[in-house]
mmCIF file of C-alpha atoms and ligand atoms in Angstrom:
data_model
loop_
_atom_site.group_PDB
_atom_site.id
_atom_site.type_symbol
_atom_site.label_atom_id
_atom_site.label_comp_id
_atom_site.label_asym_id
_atom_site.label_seq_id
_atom_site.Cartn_x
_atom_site.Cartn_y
_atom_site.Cartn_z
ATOM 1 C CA UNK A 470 -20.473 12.279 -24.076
ATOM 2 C CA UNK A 471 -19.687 9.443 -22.060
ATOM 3 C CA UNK A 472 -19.899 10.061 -18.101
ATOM 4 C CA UNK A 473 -16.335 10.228 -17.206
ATOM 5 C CA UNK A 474 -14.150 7.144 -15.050
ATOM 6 C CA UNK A 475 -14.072 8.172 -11.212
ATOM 7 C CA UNK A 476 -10.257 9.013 -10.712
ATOM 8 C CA UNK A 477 -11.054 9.694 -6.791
ATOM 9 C CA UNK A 478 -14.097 9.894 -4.767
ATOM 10 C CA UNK A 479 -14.849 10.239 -0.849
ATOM 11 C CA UNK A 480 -17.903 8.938 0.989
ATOM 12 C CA UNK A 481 -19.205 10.046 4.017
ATOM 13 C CA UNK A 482 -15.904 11.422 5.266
ATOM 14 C CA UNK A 483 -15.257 12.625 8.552
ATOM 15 C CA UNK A 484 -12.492 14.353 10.121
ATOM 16 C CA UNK A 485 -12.495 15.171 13.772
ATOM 17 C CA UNK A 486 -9.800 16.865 15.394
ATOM 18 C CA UNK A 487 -10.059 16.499 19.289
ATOM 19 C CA UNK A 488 -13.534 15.482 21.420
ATOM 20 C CA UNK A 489 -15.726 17.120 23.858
ATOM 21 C CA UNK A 490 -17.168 20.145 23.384
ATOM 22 C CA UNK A 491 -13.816 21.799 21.908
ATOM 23 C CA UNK A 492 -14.011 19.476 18.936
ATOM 24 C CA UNK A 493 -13.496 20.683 15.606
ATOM 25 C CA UNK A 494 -15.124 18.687 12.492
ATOM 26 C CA UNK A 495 -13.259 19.393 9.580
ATOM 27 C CA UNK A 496 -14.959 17.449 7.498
ATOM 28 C CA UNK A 497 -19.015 16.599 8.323
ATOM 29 C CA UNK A 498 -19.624 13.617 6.070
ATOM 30 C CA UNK A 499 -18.904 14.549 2.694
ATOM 31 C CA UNK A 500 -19.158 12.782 -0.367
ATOM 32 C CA UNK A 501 -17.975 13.916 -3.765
ATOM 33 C CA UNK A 502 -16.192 12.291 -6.556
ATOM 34 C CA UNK A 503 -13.326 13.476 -8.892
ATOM 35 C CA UNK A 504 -13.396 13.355 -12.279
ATOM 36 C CA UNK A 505 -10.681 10.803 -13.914
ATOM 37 C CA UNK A 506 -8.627 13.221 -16.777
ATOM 38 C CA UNK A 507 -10.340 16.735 -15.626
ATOM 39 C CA UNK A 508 -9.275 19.489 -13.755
ATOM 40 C CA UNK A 509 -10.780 20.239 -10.213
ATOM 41 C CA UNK A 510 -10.769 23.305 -8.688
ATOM 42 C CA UNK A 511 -11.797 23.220 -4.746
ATOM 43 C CA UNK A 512 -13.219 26.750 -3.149
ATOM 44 C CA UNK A 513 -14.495 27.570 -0.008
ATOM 45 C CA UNK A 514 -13.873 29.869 2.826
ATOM 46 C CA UNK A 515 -11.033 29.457 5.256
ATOM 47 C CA UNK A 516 -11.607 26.997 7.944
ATOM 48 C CA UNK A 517 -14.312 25.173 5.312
ATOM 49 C CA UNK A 518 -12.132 21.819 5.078
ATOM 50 C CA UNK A 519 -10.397 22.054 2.003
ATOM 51 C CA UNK A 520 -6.990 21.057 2.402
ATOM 52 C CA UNK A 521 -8.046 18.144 5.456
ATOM 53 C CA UNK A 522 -10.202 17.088 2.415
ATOM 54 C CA UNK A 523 -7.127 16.985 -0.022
ATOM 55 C CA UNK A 524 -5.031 15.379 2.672
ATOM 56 C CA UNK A 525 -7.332 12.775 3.001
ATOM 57 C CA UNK A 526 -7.962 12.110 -0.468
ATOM 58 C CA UNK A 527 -4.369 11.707 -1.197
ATOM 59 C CA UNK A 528 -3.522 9.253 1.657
ATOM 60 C CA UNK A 529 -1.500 12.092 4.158
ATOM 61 C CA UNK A 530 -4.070 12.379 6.637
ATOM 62 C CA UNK A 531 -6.794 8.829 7.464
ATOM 63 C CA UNK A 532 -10.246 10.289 7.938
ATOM 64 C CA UNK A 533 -12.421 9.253 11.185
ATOM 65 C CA UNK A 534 -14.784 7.885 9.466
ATOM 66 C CA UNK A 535 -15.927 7.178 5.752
ATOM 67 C CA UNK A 536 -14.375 5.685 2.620
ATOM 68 C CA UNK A 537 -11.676 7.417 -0.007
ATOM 69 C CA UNK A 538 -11.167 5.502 -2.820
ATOM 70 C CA UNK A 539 -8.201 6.187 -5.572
ATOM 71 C CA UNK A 540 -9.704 4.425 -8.536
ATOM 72 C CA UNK A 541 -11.005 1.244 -6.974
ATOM 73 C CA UNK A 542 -8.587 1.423 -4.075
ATOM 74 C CA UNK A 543 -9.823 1.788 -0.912
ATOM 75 C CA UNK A 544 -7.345 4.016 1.113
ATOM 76 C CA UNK A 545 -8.359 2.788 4.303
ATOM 77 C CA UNK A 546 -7.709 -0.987 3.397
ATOM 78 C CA UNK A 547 -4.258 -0.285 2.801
ATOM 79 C CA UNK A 548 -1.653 -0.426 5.525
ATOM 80 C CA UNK A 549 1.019 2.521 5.729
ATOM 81 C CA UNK A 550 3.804 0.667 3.396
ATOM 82 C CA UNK A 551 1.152 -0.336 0.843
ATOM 83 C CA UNK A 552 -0.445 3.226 1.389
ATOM 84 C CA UNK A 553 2.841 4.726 0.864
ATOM 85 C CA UNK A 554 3.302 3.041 -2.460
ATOM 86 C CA UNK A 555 0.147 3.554 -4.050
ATOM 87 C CA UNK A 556 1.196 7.490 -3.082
ATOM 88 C CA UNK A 557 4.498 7.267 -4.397
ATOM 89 C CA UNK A 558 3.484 5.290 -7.804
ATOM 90 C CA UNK A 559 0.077 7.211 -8.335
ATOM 91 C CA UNK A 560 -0.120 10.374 -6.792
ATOM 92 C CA UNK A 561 1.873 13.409 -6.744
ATOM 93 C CA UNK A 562 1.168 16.102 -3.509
ATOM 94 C CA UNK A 563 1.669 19.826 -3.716
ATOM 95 C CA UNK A 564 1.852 21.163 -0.585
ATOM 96 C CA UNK A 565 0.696 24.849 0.548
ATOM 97 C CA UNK A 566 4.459 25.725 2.374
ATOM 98 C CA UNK A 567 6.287 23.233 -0.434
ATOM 99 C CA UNK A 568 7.228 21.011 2.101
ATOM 100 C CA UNK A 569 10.741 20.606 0.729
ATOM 101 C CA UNK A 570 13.637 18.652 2.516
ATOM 102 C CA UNK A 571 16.249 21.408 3.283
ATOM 103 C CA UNK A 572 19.487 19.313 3.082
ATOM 104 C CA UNK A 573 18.673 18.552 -0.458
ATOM 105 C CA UNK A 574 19.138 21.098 -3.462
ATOM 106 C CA UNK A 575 15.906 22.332 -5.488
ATOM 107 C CA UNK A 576 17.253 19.989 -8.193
ATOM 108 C CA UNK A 577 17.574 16.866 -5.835
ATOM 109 C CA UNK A 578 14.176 17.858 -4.331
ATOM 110 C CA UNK A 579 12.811 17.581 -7.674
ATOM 111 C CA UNK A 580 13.969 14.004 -8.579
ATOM 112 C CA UNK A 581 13.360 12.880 -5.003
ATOM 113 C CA UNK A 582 9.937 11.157 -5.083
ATOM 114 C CA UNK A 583 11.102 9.448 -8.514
ATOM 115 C CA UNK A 584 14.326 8.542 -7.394
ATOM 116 C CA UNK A 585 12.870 7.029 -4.034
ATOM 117 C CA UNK A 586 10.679 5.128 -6.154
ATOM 118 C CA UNK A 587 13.481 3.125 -8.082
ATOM 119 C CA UNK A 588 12.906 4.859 -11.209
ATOM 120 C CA UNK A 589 14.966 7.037 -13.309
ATOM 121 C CA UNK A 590 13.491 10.685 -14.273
ATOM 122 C CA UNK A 591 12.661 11.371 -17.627
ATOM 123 C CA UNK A 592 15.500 13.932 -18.564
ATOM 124 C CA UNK A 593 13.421 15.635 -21.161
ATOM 125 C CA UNK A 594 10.474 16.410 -19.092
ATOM 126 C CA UNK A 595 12.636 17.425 -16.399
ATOM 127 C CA UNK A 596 13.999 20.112 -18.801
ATOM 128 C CA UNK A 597 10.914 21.139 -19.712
ATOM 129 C CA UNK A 598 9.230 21.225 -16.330
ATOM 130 C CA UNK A 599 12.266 23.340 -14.847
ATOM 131 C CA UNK A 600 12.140 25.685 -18.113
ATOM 132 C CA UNK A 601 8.259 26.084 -18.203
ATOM 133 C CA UNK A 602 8.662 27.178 -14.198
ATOM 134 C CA UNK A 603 11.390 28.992 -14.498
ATOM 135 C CA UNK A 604 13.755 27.614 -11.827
ATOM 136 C CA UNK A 605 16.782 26.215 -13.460
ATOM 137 C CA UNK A 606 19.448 28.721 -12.485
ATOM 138 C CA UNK A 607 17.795 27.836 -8.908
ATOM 139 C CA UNK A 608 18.456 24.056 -9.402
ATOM 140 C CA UNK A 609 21.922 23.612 -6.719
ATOM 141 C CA UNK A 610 20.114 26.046 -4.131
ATOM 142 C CA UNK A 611 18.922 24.677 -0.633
ATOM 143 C CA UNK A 612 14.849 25.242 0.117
ATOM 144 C CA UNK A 613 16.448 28.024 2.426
ATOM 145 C CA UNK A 614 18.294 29.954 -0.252
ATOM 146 C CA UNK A 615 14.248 30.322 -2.665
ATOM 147 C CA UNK A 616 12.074 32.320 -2.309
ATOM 148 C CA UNK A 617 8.494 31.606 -1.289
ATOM 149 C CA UNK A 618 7.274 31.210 -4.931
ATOM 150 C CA UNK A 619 10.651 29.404 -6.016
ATOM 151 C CA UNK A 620 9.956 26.993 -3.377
ATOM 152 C CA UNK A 621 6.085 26.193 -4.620
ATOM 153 C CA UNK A 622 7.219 25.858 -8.345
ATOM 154 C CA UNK A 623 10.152 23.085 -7.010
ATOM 155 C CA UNK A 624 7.358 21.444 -5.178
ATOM 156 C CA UNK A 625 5.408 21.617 -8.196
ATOM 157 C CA UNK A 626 8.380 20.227 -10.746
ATOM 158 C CA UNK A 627 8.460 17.809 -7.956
ATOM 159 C CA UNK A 628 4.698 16.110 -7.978
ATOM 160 C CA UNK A 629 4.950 16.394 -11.787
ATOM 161 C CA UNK A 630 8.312 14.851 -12.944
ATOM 162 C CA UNK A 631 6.992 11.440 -12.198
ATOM 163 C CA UNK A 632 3.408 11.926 -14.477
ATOM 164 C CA UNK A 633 1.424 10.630 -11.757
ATOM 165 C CA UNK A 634 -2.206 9.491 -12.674
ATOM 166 C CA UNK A 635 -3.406 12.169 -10.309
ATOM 167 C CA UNK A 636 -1.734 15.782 -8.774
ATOM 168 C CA UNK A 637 -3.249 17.357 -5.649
ATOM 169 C CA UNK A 638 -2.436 20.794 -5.183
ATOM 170 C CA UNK A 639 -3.145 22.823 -2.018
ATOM 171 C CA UNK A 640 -3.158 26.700 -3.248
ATOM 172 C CA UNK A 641 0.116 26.389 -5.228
ATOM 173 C CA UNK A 642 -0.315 29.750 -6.876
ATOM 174 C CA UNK A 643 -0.630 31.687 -3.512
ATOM 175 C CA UNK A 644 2.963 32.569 -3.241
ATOM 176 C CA UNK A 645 3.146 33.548 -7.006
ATOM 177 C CA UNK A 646 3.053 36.547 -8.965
ATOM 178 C CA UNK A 647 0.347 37.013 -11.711
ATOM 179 C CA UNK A 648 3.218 36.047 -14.817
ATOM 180 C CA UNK A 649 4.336 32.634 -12.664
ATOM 181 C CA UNK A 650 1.108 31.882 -11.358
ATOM 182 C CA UNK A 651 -0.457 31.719 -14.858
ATOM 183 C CA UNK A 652 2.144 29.680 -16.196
ATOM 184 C CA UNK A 653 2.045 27.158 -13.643
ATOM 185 C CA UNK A 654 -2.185 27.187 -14.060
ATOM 186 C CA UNK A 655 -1.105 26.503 -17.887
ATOM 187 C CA UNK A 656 1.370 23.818 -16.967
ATOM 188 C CA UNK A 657 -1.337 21.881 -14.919
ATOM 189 C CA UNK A 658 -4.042 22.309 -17.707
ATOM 190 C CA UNK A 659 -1.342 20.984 -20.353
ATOM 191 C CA UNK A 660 -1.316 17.616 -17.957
ATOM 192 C CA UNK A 661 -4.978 17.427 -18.012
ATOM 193 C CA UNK A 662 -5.459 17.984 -21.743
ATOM 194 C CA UNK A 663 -1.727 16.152 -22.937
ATOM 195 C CA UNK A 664 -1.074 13.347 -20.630
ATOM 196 C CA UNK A 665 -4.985 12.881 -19.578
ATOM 197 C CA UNK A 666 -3.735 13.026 -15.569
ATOM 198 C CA UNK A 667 -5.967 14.295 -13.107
ATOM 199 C CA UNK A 668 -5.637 17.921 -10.939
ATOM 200 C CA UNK A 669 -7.426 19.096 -7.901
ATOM 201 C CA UNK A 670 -5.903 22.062 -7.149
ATOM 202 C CA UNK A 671 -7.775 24.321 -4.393
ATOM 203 C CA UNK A 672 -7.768 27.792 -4.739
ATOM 204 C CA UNK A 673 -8.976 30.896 -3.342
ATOM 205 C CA UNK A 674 -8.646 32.994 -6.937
ATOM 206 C CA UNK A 675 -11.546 32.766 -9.229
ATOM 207 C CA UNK A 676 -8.910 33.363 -11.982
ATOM 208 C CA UNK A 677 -7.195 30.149 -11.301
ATOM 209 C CA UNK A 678 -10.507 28.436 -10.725
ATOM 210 C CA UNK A 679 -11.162 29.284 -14.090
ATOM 211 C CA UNK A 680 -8.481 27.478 -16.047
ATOM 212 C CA UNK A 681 -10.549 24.137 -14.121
ATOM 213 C CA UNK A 682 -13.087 21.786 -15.708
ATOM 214 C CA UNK A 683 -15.036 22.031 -12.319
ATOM 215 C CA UNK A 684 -15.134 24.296 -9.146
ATOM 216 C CA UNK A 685 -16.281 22.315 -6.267
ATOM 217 C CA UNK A 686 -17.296 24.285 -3.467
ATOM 218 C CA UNK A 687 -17.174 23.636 0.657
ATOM 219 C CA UNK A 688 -18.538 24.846 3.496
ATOM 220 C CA UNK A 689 -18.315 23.585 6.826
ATOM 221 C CA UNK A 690 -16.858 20.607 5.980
ATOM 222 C CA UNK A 691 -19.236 19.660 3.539
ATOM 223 C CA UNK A 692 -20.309 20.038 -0.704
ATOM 224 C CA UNK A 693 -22.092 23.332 -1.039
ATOM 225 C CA UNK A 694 -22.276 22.827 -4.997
ATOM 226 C CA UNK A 695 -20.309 22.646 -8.412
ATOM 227 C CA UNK A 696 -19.869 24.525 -11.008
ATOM 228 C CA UNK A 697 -19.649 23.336 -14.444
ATOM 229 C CA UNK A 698 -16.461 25.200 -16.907
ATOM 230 C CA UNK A 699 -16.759 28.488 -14.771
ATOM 231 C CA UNK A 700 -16.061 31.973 -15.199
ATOM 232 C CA UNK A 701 -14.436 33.833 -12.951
ATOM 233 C CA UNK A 702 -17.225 36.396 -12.653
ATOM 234 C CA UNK A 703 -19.545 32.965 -11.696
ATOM 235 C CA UNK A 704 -16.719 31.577 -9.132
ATOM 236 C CA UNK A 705 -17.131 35.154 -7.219
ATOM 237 C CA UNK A 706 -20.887 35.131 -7.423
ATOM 238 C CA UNK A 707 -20.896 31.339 -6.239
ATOM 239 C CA UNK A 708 -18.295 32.081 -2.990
ATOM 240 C CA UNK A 709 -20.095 35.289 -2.509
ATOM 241 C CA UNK A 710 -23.069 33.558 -2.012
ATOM 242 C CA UNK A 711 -21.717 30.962 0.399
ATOM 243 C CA UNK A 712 -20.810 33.425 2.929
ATOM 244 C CA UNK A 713 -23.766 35.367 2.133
ATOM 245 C CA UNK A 714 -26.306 32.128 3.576
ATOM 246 C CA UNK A 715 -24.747 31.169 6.234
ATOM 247 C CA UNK A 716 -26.822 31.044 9.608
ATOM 248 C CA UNK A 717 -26.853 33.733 11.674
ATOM 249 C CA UNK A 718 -23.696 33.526 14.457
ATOM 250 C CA UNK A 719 -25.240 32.470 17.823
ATOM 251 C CA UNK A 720 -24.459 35.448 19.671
ATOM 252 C CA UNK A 721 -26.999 37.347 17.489
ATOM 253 C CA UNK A 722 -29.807 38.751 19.626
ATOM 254 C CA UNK A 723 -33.417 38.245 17.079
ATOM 255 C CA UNK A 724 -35.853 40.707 18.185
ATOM 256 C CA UNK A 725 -39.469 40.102 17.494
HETATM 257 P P1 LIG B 616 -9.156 25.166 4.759
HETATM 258 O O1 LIG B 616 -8.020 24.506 4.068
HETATM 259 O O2 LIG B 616 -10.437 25.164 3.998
HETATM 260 O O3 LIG B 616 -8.821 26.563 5.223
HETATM 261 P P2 LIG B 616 -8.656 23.180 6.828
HETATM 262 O O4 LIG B 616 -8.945 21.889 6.195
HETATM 263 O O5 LIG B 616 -7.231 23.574 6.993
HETATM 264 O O6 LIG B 616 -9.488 24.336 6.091
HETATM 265 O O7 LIG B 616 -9.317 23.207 8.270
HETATM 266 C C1 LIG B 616 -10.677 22.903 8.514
HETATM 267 C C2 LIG B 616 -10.988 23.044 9.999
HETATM 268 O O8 LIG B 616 -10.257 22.089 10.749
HETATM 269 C C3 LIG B 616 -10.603 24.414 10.555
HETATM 270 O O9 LIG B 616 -11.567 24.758 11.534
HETATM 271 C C4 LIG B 616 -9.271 24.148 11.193
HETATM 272 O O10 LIG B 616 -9.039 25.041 12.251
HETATM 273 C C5 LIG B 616 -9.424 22.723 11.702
HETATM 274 N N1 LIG B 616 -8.134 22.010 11.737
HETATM 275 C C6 LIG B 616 -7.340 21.719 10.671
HETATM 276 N N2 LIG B 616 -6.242 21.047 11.060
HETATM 277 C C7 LIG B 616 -6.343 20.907 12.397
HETATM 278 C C8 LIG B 616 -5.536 20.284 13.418
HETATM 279 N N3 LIG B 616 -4.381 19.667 13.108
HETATM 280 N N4 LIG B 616 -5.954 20.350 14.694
HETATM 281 C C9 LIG B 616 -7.121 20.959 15.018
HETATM 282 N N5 LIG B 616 -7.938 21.546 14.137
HETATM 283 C C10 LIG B 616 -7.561 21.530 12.839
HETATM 284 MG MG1 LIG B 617 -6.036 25.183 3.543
#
């Protein structure tokens, strides 16, 4: 097999939130690449980086140091209008709270980022994207009127309905049940394997994880490893033993 084009990669990224002593690293330097027409799965524990690393990958959030590159676009080249295009013609974001505008309807939500962009959305796979996530008796309802899992699947119509070359997704099953959640898992997989676009979704359920090409894992702010096709016993064993290594907290008293 043929090693497979670099859809998205960061180097040496760092993300610093405030200074002095208080300051937080969110990400430590980290350097990974994503994998152009595969689907990503990012794991770690909570507080490990994972959505400041999507963030920063898709062009929400610059990093404080380091390079993301889209392709061979450099991110941080780019200023905010050419940024925002290359977002709005390449990318599509799903956000963990949906993120929706609340004067708009779920339906006008949908065909916002499209629409915004000058083009028209493809009727068909608006049908089928509404259908497949079962929202269209929800389609003239405001964000406020949806339930927390009606909400992620609009945001999720919403990255999609423009096929963007890649989709970043920041836990978009978490507000679903098991029947929605796995649909939504298939829909992603069917834009990896039909339109060859690239996912990164991250995850906290090994079941999800497992409908990925690749798991990669954080900690800290940094790669803690990757795991090749996994199963979802091998996602559990992987996180488990994350947590399990980590250095003892600094208040422990060692005695000799
Ligand atoms: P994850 O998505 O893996 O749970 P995040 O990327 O949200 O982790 O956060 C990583 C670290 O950065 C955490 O310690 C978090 O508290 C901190 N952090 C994230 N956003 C901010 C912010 N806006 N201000 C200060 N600290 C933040
Ligand atoms: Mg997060």
């Amino acid at each position: 097999m043929t090693p497979p084009v670099v859809a998205a990669a960061a180097v040496e990224l760092v993300r610093s939130y405030g200074s002095g002593p208080g300051a937080v690293r969110a990400l430590a330097g980290i350097s990974l690449y994503i994998p152009s027409g595969r689907f990503t799965a990012v794991m770690g524990p909570s507080g490990s980086g994972k959505s400041t690393l999507l963030h920063c990958l898709a062009g929400l959030d610059r990093p404080t140091s380091g390079q993301v590159l889209l392709g061979d676009t450099r991110l941080g080249e780019l200023d905010d209008a050419a940024l925002t295009r290359v977002r709005r013609d390449r990318m599509g974001f799903v956000f963990q709270d949906g993120n929706l505008l609340p004067h708009l309807s779920a339906g006008e939500n949908i065909d916002l980022a499209v629409t915004l962009a000058g083009r028209r959305p493809d009727r068909a796979w608006r049908n089928e994207l509404v259908e497949r996530l079962g929202i269209g008796n929800r389609l003239r309802h405001l964000p406020s009127e949806l339930s927390g899992g009606q909400r992620q699947r609009v945001a999720v119509a919403r990255a999609l309905l423009g096929r963007p070359e890649i989709v970043f997704a920041d836990e978009p099953t978490g507000a679903l049940d098991t029947t929605s959640g796995r649909e939504l898992l298939g829909l992603l997989r069917a834009c990896v394997d039909d339109y060859g676009q690239t996912v990164v979704m991250v995850t906290h359920d090994p079941l999800a994880a497992s409908v990925s090409d690749q798991v990669l894992l954080l900690r800290d702010g940094l790669a803690a490893g990757r795991l090749d096709r996994p199963a979802p016993d091998a996602v559990l064993a992987a996180l488990g033993a994350l947590t399990a290594d980590r250095p003892a907290p600094r208040t422990t008293v060692v005695r000799a």
